[in-house]
mmCIF file of C-alpha atoms in Angstrom:
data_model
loop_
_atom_site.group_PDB
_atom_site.id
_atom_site.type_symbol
_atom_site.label_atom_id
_atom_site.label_comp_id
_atom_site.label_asym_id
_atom_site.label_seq_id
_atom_site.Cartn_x
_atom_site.Cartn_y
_atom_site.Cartn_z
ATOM 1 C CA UNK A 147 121.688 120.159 120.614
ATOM 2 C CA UNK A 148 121.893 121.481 124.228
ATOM 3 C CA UNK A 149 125.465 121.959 125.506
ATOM 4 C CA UNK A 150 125.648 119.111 127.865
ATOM 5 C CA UNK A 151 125.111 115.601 126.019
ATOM 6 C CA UNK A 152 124.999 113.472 129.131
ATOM 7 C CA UNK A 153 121.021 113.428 129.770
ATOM 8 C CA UNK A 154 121.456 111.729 126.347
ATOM 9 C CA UNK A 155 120.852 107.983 127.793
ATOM 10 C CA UNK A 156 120.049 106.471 124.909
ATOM 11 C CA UNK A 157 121.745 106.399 121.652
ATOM 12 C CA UNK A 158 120.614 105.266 118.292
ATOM 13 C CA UNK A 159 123.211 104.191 115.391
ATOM 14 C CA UNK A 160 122.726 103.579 112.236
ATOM 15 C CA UNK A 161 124.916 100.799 110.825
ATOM 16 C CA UNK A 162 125.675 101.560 106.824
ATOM 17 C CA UNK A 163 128.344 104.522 106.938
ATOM 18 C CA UNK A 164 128.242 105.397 110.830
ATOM 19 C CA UNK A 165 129.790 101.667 112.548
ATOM 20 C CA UNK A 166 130.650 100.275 109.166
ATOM 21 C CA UNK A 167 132.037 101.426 106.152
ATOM 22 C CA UNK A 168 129.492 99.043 103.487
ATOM 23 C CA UNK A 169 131.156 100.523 100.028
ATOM 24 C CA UNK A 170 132.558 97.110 98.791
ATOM 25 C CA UNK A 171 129.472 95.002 99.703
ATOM 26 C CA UNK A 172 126.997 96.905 99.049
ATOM 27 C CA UNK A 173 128.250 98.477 95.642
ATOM 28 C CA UNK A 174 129.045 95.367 94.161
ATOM 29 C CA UNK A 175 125.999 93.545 95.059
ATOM 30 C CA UNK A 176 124.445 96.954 93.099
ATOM 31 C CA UNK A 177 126.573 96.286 90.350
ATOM 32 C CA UNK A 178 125.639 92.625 90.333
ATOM 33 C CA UNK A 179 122.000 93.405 90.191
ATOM 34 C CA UNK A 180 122.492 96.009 87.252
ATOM 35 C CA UNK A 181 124.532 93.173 85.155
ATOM 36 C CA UNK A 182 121.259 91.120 85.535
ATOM 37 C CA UNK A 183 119.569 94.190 83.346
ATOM 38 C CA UNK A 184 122.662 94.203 80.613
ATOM 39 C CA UNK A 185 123.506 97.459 82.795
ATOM 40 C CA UNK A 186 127.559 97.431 83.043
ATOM 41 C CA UNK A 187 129.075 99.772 85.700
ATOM 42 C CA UNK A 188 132.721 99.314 86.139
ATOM 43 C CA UNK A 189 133.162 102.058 88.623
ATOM 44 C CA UNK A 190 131.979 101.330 92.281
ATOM 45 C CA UNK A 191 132.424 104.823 93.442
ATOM 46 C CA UNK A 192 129.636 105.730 91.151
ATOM 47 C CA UNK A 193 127.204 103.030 92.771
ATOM 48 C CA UNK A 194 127.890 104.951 95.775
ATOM 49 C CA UNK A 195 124.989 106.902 96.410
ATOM 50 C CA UNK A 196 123.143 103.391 97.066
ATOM 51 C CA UNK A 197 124.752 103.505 100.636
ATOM 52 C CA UNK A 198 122.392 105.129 102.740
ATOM 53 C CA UNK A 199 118.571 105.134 101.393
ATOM 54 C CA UNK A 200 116.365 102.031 100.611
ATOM 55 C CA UNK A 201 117.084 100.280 98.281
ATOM 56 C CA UNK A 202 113.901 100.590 96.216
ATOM 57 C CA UNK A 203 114.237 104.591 96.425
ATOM 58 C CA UNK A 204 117.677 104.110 94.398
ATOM 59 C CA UNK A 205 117.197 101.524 91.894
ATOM 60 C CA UNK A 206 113.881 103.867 91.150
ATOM 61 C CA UNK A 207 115.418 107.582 91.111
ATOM 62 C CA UNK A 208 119.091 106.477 89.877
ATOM 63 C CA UNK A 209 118.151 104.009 87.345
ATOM 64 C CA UNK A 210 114.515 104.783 86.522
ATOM 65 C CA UNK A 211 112.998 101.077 87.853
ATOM 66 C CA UNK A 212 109.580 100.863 87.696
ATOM 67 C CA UNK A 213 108.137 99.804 90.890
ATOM 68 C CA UNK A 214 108.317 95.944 89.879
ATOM 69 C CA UNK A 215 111.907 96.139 88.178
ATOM 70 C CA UNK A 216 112.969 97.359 91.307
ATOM 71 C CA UNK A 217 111.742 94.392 93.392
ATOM 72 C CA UNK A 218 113.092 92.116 91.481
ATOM 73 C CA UNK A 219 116.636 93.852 91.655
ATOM 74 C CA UNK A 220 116.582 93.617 95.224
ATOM 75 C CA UNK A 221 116.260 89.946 94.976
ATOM 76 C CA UNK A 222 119.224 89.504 92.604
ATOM 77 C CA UNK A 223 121.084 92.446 95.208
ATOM 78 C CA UNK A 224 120.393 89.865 97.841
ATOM 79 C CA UNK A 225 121.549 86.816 96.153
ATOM 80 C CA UNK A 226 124.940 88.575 95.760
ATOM 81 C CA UNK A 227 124.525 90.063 99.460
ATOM 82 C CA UNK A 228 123.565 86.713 101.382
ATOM 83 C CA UNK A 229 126.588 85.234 99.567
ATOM 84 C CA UNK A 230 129.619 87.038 100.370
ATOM 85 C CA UNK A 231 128.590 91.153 100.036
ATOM 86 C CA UNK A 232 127.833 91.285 104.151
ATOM 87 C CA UNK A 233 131.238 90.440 105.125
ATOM 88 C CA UNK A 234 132.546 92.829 102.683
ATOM 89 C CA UNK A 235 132.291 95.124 105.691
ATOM 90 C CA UNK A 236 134.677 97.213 107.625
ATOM 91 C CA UNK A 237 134.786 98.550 111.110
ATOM 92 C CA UNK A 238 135.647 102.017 111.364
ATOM 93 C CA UNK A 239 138.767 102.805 113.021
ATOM 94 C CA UNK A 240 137.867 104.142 116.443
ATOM 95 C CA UNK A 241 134.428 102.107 116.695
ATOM 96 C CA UNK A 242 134.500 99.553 118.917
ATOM 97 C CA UNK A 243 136.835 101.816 121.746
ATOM 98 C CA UNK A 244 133.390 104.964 121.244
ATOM 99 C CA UNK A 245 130.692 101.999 122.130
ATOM 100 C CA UNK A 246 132.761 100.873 125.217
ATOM 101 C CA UNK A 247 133.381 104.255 126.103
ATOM 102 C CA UNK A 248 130.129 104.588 125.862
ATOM 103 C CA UNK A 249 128.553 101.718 127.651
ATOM 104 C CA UNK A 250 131.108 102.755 130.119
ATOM 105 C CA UNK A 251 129.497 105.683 131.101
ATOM 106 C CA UNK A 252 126.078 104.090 131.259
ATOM 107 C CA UNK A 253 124.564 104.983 127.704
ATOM 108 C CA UNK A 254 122.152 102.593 126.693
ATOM 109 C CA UNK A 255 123.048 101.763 122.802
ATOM 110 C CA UNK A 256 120.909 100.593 119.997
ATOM 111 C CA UNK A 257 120.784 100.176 116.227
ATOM 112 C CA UNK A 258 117.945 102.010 113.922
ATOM 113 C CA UNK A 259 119.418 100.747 110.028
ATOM 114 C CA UNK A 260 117.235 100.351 106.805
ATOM 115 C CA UNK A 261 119.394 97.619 106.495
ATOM 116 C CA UNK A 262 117.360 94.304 106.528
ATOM 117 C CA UNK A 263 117.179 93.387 110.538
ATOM 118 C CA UNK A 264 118.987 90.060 109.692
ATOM 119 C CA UNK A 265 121.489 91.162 108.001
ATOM 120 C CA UNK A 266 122.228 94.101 110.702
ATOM 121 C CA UNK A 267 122.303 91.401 113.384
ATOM 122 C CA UNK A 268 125.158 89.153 111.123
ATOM 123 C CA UNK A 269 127.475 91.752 110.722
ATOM 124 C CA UNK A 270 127.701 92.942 113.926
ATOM 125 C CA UNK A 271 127.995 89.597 115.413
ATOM 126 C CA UNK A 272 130.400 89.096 112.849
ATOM 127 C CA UNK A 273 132.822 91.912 113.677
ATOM 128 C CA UNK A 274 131.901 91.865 117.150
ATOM 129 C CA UNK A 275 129.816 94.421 117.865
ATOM 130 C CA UNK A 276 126.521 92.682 118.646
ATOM 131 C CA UNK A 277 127.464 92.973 122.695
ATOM 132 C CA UNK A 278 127.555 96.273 122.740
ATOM 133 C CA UNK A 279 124.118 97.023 121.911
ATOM 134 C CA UNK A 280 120.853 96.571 124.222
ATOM 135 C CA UNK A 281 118.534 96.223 121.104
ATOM 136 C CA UNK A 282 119.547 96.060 117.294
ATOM 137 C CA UNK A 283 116.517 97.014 114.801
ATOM 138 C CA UNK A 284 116.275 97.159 111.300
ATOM 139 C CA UNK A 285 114.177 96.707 108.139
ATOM 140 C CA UNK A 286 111.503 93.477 107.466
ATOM 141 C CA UNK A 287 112.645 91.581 104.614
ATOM 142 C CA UNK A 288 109.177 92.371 103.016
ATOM 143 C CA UNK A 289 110.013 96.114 103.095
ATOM 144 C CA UNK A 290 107.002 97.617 104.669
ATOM 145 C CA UNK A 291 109.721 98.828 106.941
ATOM 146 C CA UNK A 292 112.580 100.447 105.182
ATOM 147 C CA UNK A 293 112.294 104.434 105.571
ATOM 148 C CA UNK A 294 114.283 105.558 108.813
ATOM 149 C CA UNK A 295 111.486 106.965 110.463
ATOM 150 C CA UNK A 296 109.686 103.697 110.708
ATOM 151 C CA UNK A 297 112.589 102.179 111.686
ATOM 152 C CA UNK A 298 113.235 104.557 114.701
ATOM 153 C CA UNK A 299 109.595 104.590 115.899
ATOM 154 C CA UNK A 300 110.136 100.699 115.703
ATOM 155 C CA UNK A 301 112.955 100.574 117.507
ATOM 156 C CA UNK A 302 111.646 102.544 120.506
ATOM 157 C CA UNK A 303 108.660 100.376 120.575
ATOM 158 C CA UNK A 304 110.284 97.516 120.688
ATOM 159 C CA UNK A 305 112.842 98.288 123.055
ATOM 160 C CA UNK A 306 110.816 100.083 125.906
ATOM 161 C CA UNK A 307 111.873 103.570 124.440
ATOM 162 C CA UNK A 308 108.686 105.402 124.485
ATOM 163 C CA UNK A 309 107.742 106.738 127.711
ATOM 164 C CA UNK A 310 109.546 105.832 131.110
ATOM 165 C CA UNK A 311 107.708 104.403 134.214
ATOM 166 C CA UNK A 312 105.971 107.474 134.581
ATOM 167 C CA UNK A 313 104.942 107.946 131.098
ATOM 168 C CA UNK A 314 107.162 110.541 130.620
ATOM 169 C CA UNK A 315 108.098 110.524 127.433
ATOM 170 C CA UNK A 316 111.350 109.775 126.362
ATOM 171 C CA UNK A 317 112.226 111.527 123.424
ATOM 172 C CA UNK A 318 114.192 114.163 125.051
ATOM 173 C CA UNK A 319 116.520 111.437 126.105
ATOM 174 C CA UNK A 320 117.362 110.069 122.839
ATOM 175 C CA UNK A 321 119.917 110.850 120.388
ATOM 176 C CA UNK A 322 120.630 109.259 116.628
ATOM 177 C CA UNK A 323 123.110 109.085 115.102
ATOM 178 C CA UNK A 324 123.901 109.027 111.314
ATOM 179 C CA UNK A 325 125.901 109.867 108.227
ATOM 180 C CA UNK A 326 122.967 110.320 105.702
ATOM 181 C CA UNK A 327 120.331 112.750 105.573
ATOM 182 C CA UNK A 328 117.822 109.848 106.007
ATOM 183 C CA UNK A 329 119.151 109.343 109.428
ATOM 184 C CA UNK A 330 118.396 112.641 110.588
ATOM 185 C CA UNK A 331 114.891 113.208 108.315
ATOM 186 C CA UNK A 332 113.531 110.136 109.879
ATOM 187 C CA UNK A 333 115.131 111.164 113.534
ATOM 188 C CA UNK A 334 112.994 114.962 113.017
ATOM 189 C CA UNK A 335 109.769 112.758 112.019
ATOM 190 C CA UNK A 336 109.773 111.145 115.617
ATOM 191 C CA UNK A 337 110.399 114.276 117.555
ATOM 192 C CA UNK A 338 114.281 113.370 118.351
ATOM 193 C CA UNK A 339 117.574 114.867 117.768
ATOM 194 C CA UNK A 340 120.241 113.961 115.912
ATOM 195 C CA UNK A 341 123.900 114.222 115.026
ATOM 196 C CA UNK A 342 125.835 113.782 111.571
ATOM 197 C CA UNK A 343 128.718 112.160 110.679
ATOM 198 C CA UNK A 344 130.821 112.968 108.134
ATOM 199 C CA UNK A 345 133.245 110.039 107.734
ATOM 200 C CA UNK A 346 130.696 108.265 106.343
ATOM 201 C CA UNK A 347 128.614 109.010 102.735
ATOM 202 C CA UNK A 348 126.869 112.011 103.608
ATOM 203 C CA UNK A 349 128.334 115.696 103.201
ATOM 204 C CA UNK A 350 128.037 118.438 105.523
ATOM 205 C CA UNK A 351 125.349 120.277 103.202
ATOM 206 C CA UNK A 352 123.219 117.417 103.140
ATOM 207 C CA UNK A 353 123.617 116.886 107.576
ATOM 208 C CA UNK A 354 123.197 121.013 107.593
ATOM 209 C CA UNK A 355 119.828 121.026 105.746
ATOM 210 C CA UNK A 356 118.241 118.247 106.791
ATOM 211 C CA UNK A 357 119.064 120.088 110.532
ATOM 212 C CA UNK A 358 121.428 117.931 112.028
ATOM 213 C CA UNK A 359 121.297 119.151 116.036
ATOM 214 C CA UNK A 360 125.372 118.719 115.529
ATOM 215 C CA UNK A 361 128.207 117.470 113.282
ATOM 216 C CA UNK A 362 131.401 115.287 113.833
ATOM 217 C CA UNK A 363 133.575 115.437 111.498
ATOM 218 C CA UNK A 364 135.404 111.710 113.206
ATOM 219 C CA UNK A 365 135.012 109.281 115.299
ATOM 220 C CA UNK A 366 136.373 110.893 117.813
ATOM 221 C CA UNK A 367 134.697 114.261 118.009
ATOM 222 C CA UNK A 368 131.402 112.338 118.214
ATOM 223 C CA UNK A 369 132.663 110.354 121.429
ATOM 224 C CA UNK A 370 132.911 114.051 122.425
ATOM 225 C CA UNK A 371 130.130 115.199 121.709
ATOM 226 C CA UNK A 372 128.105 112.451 123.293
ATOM 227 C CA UNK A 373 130.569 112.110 126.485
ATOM 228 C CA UNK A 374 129.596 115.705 126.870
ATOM 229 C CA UNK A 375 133.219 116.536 126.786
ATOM 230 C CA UNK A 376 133.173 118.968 124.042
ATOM 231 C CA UNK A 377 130.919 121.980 124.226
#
């Protein structure tokens, strides 16, 4: 990424491991699917890996789900989810103080998750977070928009974020933001750049080959880097 991050107007989040920390929804609603199959996991940390990637992708490569098993396990995943697994959320520490900075310094902020849209929208409402953000975007509950990619080019469609006035476009301008190599994959696809996290679930191999423009290793060295007020 270029050495001054201020012509970076608009920044995309993802929600799962970069604003939130999901491990106690998400992995038991995982584990509460699996039980459905006879398949007992007692350790959470081990249903980790589903933080991050759709769904689908995990129950398929981690479990070996055909195609059909694995829609049906997101249904089950979502009965535990819709109950009581999306407020099984935390806030990272350091959050909500980066997104005022932010706004602050006239950023324009959005949210690109491959969590389900409505389900995006209810947590950050719920923790307060919603009125931060000038456009929150995720996955369709039908999943024919889950990979990150889609969900990015979605986002700056629906949000104005393609081309300004003077159809210039306005890639150059945008930044993501994410802990998982997904994040950044799907950021390359649409021609943007992108910076890691690593308090989240991704490690800094995974941000460094997937060519993350830069790495924070907290909360606070990405309000640097996006302040512009590290170099």
């Amino acid at each position: 990424m270029e050495k001054s991050n201020e012509r970076k107007k608009y920044i995309l989040f993802d929600l799962d491991g970069t604003l939130t920390d999901p491990k106690e929804g998400i992995t038991k609603a995982v584990q509460y699917s699996l039980a459905h199959y006879g398949i007992e996991e007692t350790n959470l940390d081990m249903l980790c890996p589903f933080i991050g990637p759709p769904l689908r992708d995990s129950y398929i490569n981690f479990y070996g789900f055909s195609q059909e098993k694995a829609t049906e396990a997101i249904s089950v995943y979502r009965e535990y989810f819709c109950r009581e697994g999306w407020a099984q959320n935390k806030v990272y520490p350091g959050i909500p103080e980066l997104l005022g900075a932010l706004k602050n310094a006239g950023k324009k902020l959005y949210v690109a998750t491959s969590k389900p849209e409505p389900f995006a929208v209810q947590i950050l409402e719920h923790f307060g977070l919603s009125g931060f953000f000038d456009g929150i975007g995720g996955a369709d509950l039908e999943e024919t928009r889950v990979r990150k990619g889609d969900v990015i080019s979605y986002v700056r469609e629906r949000f104005g974020l393609l081309r300004d006035e003077t159809g210039r476009d306005l890639a150059p301008d945008i930044v993501m933001v994410g802990d998982r190599e997904h994040d950044i994959i799907g950021a390359g696809e649409q021609g943007l750049e992108s910076i890691g996290v690593l308090y989240g679930y991704g490690s800094r191999r995974e941000l460094e080959e997937s060519e993350a423009a830069r790495i924070a290793e907290s909360v606070e060295a990405l309000r640097a880097i996006l302040l512009g007020e590290m170099l």
